[in-house]
């Protein structure tokens, strides 16, 4: 067909640029980013939009008959907000809170009408407030009142008890960003066992500096977190390296798409379930279950233990972070070696 008189010829250079830009690979990347941002919205809104206490470990101190009656009453509340158990005395109740075995305790005074509620705002002010509201309502229905005692108060520079979560998120972001940048900066160069070992080795000083910086800012600089500064530094170093090694492992197995997988694990799944904005007992069951197994959740728990709970209940969180670090290192080296053996040097 003859070209229409006076019509300009098509711009072939522009068409070529469009064809080069809209490649199958670019399309997949855009679809992947779209999926990640929708998952981000779904995870945060899904986990945090409707906080409800569920089976919160809770102690009851009272004479035996009164304790049994109180435990039965609290266990029968609609929705099972509390998981009550009888505790021998006030000292034991306080110790269980400081060892993070319970989140609160009610000390019943059978000779009076005022009972005492023990809470720990260092573990999250939202949870402490929820327990206070719940017990006040229950006690009021029986003509009793409650006075609240904070046995592990959040610091003056950490009003809502969220600084442990924020510093952990910062360490996690540092870990996966540094690992991603090291891979992206190599361009099209295929990863080799030697490159993988160098990147893992480079994560060590990055982790040491990132852990030190976070501990300094949250501790001496802003006075947001009390507790042992060396312990916070060590925790930060472990978090940064664990997340960095896990990110390198994802990239070794899945290539560039591994960055998206790291974001999925750390940001989309890890942050909402970490117990930061909402402590674990206020999260839906799925988020409550996965949080302790992911770096943000383990790091937040450990940071709070260091800051407010005398360093108690650290073992499980440190084991989780160590597992991520060891597994990330091993998978990175193994996947790179297998890929090199399969494709040749």
Coordinates of C-alpha atoms in Angstrom, one line a residue:
X1 CA 0.0 0.0 0.0
X2 CA 1.3 3.4 -0.9
X3 CA 2.3 5.7 1.8
X4 CA -0.2 8.6 2.4
X5 CA 0.9 11.8 0.8
X6 CA 2.2 14.2 3.3
X7 CA 2.4 11.7 6.2
X8 CA 5.8 11.6 7.9
X9 CA 7.7 8.3 7.9
X10 CA 7.6 6.3 11.1
X11 CA 10.4 7.1 13.5
X12 CA 12.3 3.8 13.4
X13 CA 14.8 4.8 16.1
X14 CA 11.9 5.5 18.5
X15 CA 10.3 2.1 17.7
X16 CA 13.6 0.4 18.2
X17 CA 14.1 2.1 21.6
X18 CA 10.6 1.0 22.7
X19 CA 11.2 -2.6 21.5
X20 CA 14.6 -2.6 23.4
X21 CA 12.9 -1.3 26.6
X22 CA 9.9 -3.6 26.6
X23 CA 11.7 -6.9 26.7
X24 CA 10.4 -10.0 28.3
X25 CA 13.0 -9.6 31.1
X26 CA 12.0 -6.0 31.8
X27 CA 8.3 -7.0 31.8
X28 CA 9.0 -9.7 34.3
X29 CA 10.9 -7.3 36.5
X30 CA 8.1 -4.8 36.4
X31 CA 5.5 -7.5 37.2
X32 CA 7.7 -8.6 40.1
X33 CA 8.0 -5.1 41.5
X34 CA 4.2 -4.6 41.2
X35 CA 3.7 -7.9 43.1
X36 CA 6.1 -6.9 45.8
X37 CA 4.5 -3.6 46.4
X38 CA 1.0 -5.1 46.6
X39 CA 2.4 -7.8 49.0
X40 CA 3.9 -5.0 51.1
X41 CA 0.5 -3.3 51.5
X42 CA -1.2 -6.6 52.2
X43 CA 1.3 -7.7 54.8
X44 CA 1.4 -4.5 56.8
X45 CA -2.4 -3.9 56.7
X46 CA -3.2 -7.5 57.2
X47 CA -0.9 -7.9 60.2
X48 CA -1.5 -4.5 61.9
X49 CA -5.0 -3.3 61.1
X50 CA -6.9 -5.2 63.9
X51 CA -4.7 -5.7 67.0
X52 CA -6.3 -8.2 69.4
X53 CA -4.7 -9.9 72.4
X54 CA -4.6 -13.7 71.9
X55 CA -3.4 -16.1 74.6
X56 CA -1.2 -13.5 76.3
X57 CA 0.9 -15.4 79.0
X58 CA -0.4 -13.9 82.2
X59 CA 0.2 -14.7 85.9
X60 CA -2.2 -14.6 88.8
X61 CA -1.0 -14.3 92.4
X62 CA -3.6 -15.0 95.1
X63 CA -4.5 -17.6 97.7
X64 CA -5.2 -21.0 96.1
X65 CA -9.0 -20.9 96.0
X66 CA -9.0 -17.3 94.8
X67 CA -6.3 -18.0 92.2
X68 CA -8.2 -20.9 90.8
X69 CA -11.4 -18.9 90.5
X70 CA -9.5 -15.9 88.9
X71 CA -7.7 -18.1 86.4
X72 CA -10.9 -19.8 85.4
X73 CA -12.6 -16.4 84.9
X74 CA -9.7 -14.9 82.9
X75 CA -9.4 -18.1 80.8
X76 CA -13.1 -17.9 79.9
X77 CA -13.0 -14.4 78.5
X78 CA -14.4 -14.1 74.9
X79 CA -11.8 -14.6 72.3
X80 CA -9.2 -16.0 74.8
X81 CA -7.2 -12.8 75.1
X82 CA -5.3 -14.2 78.1
X83 CA -3.5 -17.5 78.9
X84 CA -3.6 -17.2 82.7
X85 CA -1.7 -19.4 85.1
X86 CA -1.3 -19.3 88.9
X87 CA 2.0 -18.0 90.3
X88 CA 3.3 -18.5 93.8
X89 CA 4.0 -14.9 94.8
X90 CA 4.8 -11.4 93.7
X91 CA 8.6 -12.0 93.4
X92 CA 8.0 -15.0 91.2
X93 CA 5.5 -13.1 89.0
X94 CA 8.0 -10.3 88.6
X95 CA 10.8 -12.7 87.8
X96 CA 8.7 -14.4 85.2
X97 CA 8.0 -11.1 83.5
X98 CA 11.7 -10.2 83.5
X99 CA 12.6 -13.6 82.1
X100 CA 9.9 -13.0 79.4
X101 CA 7.9 -16.0 80.3
X102 CA 4.8 -13.9 81.0
X103 CA 3.8 -10.5 79.8
X104 CA 1.9 -9.4 82.9
X105 CA 0.5 -10.5 86.2
X106 CA -2.4 -9.7 88.5
X107 CA -1.8 -9.7 92.2
X108 CA -5.2 -10.2 93.9
X109 CA -5.7 -8.8 97.4
X110 CA -8.5 -10.9 99.0
X111 CA -8.6 -8.5 102.0
X112 CA -9.3 -5.4 99.9
X113 CA -10.9 -4.2 96.7
X114 CA -7.8 -3.0 94.9
X115 CA -5.5 -5.4 93.0
X116 CA -2.1 -4.8 91.4
X117 CA -1.3 -5.3 87.8
X118 CA 2.4 -5.9 86.8
X119 CA 3.3 -4.9 83.3
X120 CA 6.5 -4.2 81.3
X121 CA 6.3 -1.3 78.9
X122 CA 9.8 -2.1 77.7
X123 CA 8.3 -5.0 75.9
X124 CA 5.9 -2.8 74.1
X125 CA 3.7 0.0 75.5
X126 CA 0.7 -1.1 73.3
X127 CA 0.7 -4.5 75.0
X128 CA 1.0 -3.1 78.5
X129 CA -1.9 -0.7 77.8
X130 CA -4.0 -3.5 76.4
X131 CA -3.5 -5.6 79.5
X132 CA -4.3 -2.6 81.7
X133 CA -7.5 -1.9 79.8
X134 CA -8.6 -5.6 79.8
X135 CA -8.0 -6.2 83.5
X136 CA -9.6 -2.9 84.5
X137 CA -12.7 -3.9 82.7
X138 CA -12.8 -7.3 84.3
X139 CA -12.1 -6.0 87.7
X140 CA -14.7 -3.2 87.4
X141 CA -17.4 -5.8 86.6
X142 CA -16.8 -7.3 90.1
X143 CA -16.6 -3.9 91.9
X144 CA -12.8 -3.9 92.2
X145 CA -10.1 -1.5 91.0
X146 CA -6.6 -2.0 89.6
X147 CA -3.3 -0.1 90.2
X148 CA -0.6 -0.7 87.6
X149 CA 3.1 -1.2 88.4
X150 CA 5.6 -1.2 85.6
X151 CA 8.4 -3.6 86.4
X152 CA 10.4 -3.0 83.2
X153 CA 9.6 0.5 82.1
X154 CA 10.6 1.8 78.6
X155 CA 13.3 4.4 78.7
X156 CA 12.5 8.1 78.7
X157 CA 14.0 8.3 75.2
X158 CA 11.9 5.3 74.1
X159 CA 8.4 6.5 75.0
X160 CA 6.5 3.8 73.0
X161 CA 9.1 1.0 73.4
X162 CA 9.7 1.0 69.6
X163 CA 13.4 1.9 69.4
X164 CA 14.4 -1.8 69.6
X165 CA 12.3 -2.5 66.5
X166 CA 13.5 0.6 64.6
X167 CA 17.2 -0.1 65.2
X168 CA 16.7 -3.7 64.1
X169 CA 15.0 -2.6 60.9
X170 CA 17.9 -0.3 60.2
X171 CA 20.4 -3.2 60.7
X172 CA 18.3 -5.4 58.4
X173 CA 18.1 -2.8 55.7
X174 CA 21.9 -2.3 55.9
X175 CA 22.4 -6.0 55.5
X176 CA 20.3 -6.6 52.4
X177 CA 21.2 -3.3 50.7
X178 CA 25.0 -3.8 51.0
X179 CA 24.7 -7.4 49.8
X180 CA 22.5 -6.3 46.9
X181 CA 24.8 -3.5 45.9
X182 CA 27.9 -5.7 45.9
X183 CA 26.2 -8.0 43.4
X184 CA 24.6 -5.3 41.2
X185 CA 27.9 -3.4 41.0
X186 CA 29.5 -6.4 39.3
X187 CA 27.2 -5.8 36.3
X188 CA 27.0 -8.8 34.0
X189 CA 30.0 -10.6 35.6
X190 CA 28.9 -14.1 36.7
X191 CA 29.4 -14.9 40.3
X192 CA 32.2 -17.3 41.0
X193 CA 33.2 -19.1 44.3
X194 CA 36.0 -16.6 44.7
X195 CA 33.7 -13.6 44.2
X196 CA 31.2 -15.1 46.6
X197 CA 33.8 -15.6 49.3
X198 CA 35.1 -12.1 48.8
X199 CA 31.5 -10.7 49.2
X200 CA 30.9 -12.7 52.3
X201 CA 34.2 -11.6 53.8
X202 CA 33.3 -7.9 52.9
X203 CA 30.1 -8.3 54.9
X204 CA 32.1 -8.8 58.1
X205 CA 33.5 -5.2 58.3
X206 CA 30.2 -3.9 57.0
X207 CA 28.4 -5.7 59.8
X208 CA 30.8 -4.6 62.5
X209 CA 30.5 -0.9 61.4
X210 CA 26.7 -1.1 60.9
X211 CA 26.3 -2.8 64.3
X212 CA 28.5 -0.2 66.0
X213 CA 26.7 2.7 64.3
X214 CA 23.3 1.5 65.2
X215 CA 24.2 0.8 68.8
X216 CA 25.9 4.3 69.1
X217 CA 22.9 6.1 67.7
X218 CA 20.3 4.2 69.7
X219 CA 22.4 4.2 72.8
X220 CA 24.8 7.0 73.8
X221 CA 23.8 9.5 71.0
X222 CA 20.0 9.5 71.4
X223 CA 19.7 7.7 74.7
X224 CA 16.8 5.7 73.2
X225 CA 17.9 2.3 74.4
X226 CA 19.5 1.5 77.8
X227 CA 21.3 -1.8 78.4
X228 CA 24.7 -3.0 77.6
X229 CA 26.3 -1.2 74.7
X230 CA 28.7 -4.0 73.7
X231 CA 25.8 -6.4 73.7
X232 CA 23.8 -4.2 71.4
X233 CA 26.9 -3.8 69.1
X234 CA 27.3 -7.6 69.0
X235 CA 23.6 -8.0 68.2
X236 CA 23.7 -5.5 65.5
X237 CA 26.8 -7.1 63.9
X238 CA 25.0 -10.5 63.9
X239 CA 21.8 -9.0 62.4
X240 CA 23.6 -7.2 59.6
X241 CA 25.7 -10.2 58.7
X242 CA 22.8 -12.7 58.9
X243 CA 20.6 -10.6 56.6
X244 CA 23.5 -9.9 54.2
X245 CA 24.5 -13.5 54.0
X246 CA 20.9 -14.5 53.4
X247 CA 20.6 -12.0 50.6
X248 CA 23.8 -13.2 48.9
X249 CA 22.4 -16.7 49.2
X250 CA 19.1 -15.7 47.5
X251 CA 21.1 -14.0 44.7
X252 CA 23.4 -17.0 44.3
X253 CA 20.4 -19.3 43.8
X254 CA 17.9 -17.1 41.9
X255 CA 20.1 -14.4 40.4
X256 CA 18.7 -10.8 40.3
X257 CA 15.3 -12.1 41.4
X258 CA 17.0 -13.1 44.7
X259 CA 16.9 -9.4 45.7
X260 CA 13.1 -9.5 45.5
X261 CA 13.1 -12.7 47.5
X262 CA 15.3 -11.1 50.2
X263 CA 12.9 -8.1 50.4
X264 CA 10.0 -10.6 50.6
X265 CA 11.6 -12.4 53.6
X266 CA 13.0 -9.4 55.5
X267 CA 10.6 -6.5 54.7
X268 CA 7.3 -7.9 53.6
X269 CA 7.2 -10.9 56.0
X270 CA 9.8 -10.0 58.6
X271 CA 8.9 -6.4 59.6
X272 CA 5.1 -6.7 60.3
X273 CA 5.7 -9.9 62.3
X274 CA 8.7 -8.6 64.2
X275 CA 6.6 -7.5 67.3
X276 CA 7.6 -3.9 66.9
X277 CA 4.5 -1.8 66.2
X278 CA 2.4 -4.6 67.7
X279 CA 4.0 -7.1 70.1
X280 CA 3.5 -10.7 69.2
X281 CA 0.5 -11.4 71.4
X282 CA -1.5 -8.8 69.5
X283 CA -0.7 -10.1 66.0
X284 CA -2.9 -12.5 64.0
X285 CA -1.8 -16.2 64.3
X286 CA 0.1 -16.4 61.1
X287 CA 2.2 -13.3 61.8
X288 CA 2.7 -14.3 65.4
X289 CA 4.0 -17.8 64.3
X290 CA 6.5 -16.6 61.7
X291 CA 7.9 -13.6 63.5
X292 CA 10.4 -15.3 65.8
X293 CA 11.9 -17.3 62.9
X294 CA 12.8 -14.2 60.8
X295 CA 15.7 -11.8 61.4
X296 CA 13.6 -8.7 62.2
X297 CA 11.6 -10.6 64.8
X298 CA 14.6 -12.3 66.4
X299 CA 16.6 -9.0 66.4
X300 CA 13.7 -7.0 68.0
X301 CA 13.2 -9.6 70.7
X302 CA 16.9 -9.7 71.5
X303 CA 17.3 -5.9 71.5
X304 CA 14.4 -5.6 74.0
X305 CA 15.9 -8.3 76.2
X306 CA 19.2 -6.4 76.3
X307 CA 17.6 -3.0 76.9
X308 CA 14.9 -3.8 79.4
X309 CA 15.0 -7.4 80.6
X310 CA 18.5 -7.8 82.0
X311 CA 19.7 -9.8 79.0
X312 CA 17.3 -12.6 79.7
X313 CA 15.7 -14.9 77.1
X314 CA 18.3 -14.2 74.4
X315 CA 19.3 -17.8 73.5
X316 CA 16.5 -18.6 71.0
X317 CA 16.8 -15.3 69.2
X318 CA 20.6 -15.5 68.9
X319 CA 20.3 -19.1 67.6
X320 CA 17.8 -18.0 64.9
X321 CA 20.1 -15.2 63.7
X322 CA 23.1 -17.5 63.8
X323 CA 21.2 -20.0 61.7
X324 CA 20.5 -17.4 59.1
X325 CA 24.1 -16.4 59.0
X326 CA 25.5 -19.9 58.7
X327 CA 22.8 -21.1 56.3
X328 CA 23.3 -17.9 54.1
X329 CA 27.1 -18.4 54.0
X330 CA 26.8 -22.1 53.2
X331 CA 24.2 -21.7 50.5
X332 CA 26.0 -18.8 48.9
X333 CA 29.2 -20.8 48.5
X334 CA 27.6 -24.1 47.6
X335 CA 25.2 -22.6 45.0
X336 CA 28.0 -20.6 43.4
X337 CA 30.3 -23.7 43.3
X338 CA 27.6 -25.9 41.7
X339 CA 26.7 -23.3 39.1
X340 CA 30.3 -22.8 38.2
X341 CA 30.9 -26.6 37.9
X342 CA 27.7 -26.9 35.7
X343 CA 28.5 -24.1 33.3
X344 CA 32.3 -24.3 33.3
X345 CA 34.9 -21.7 34.3

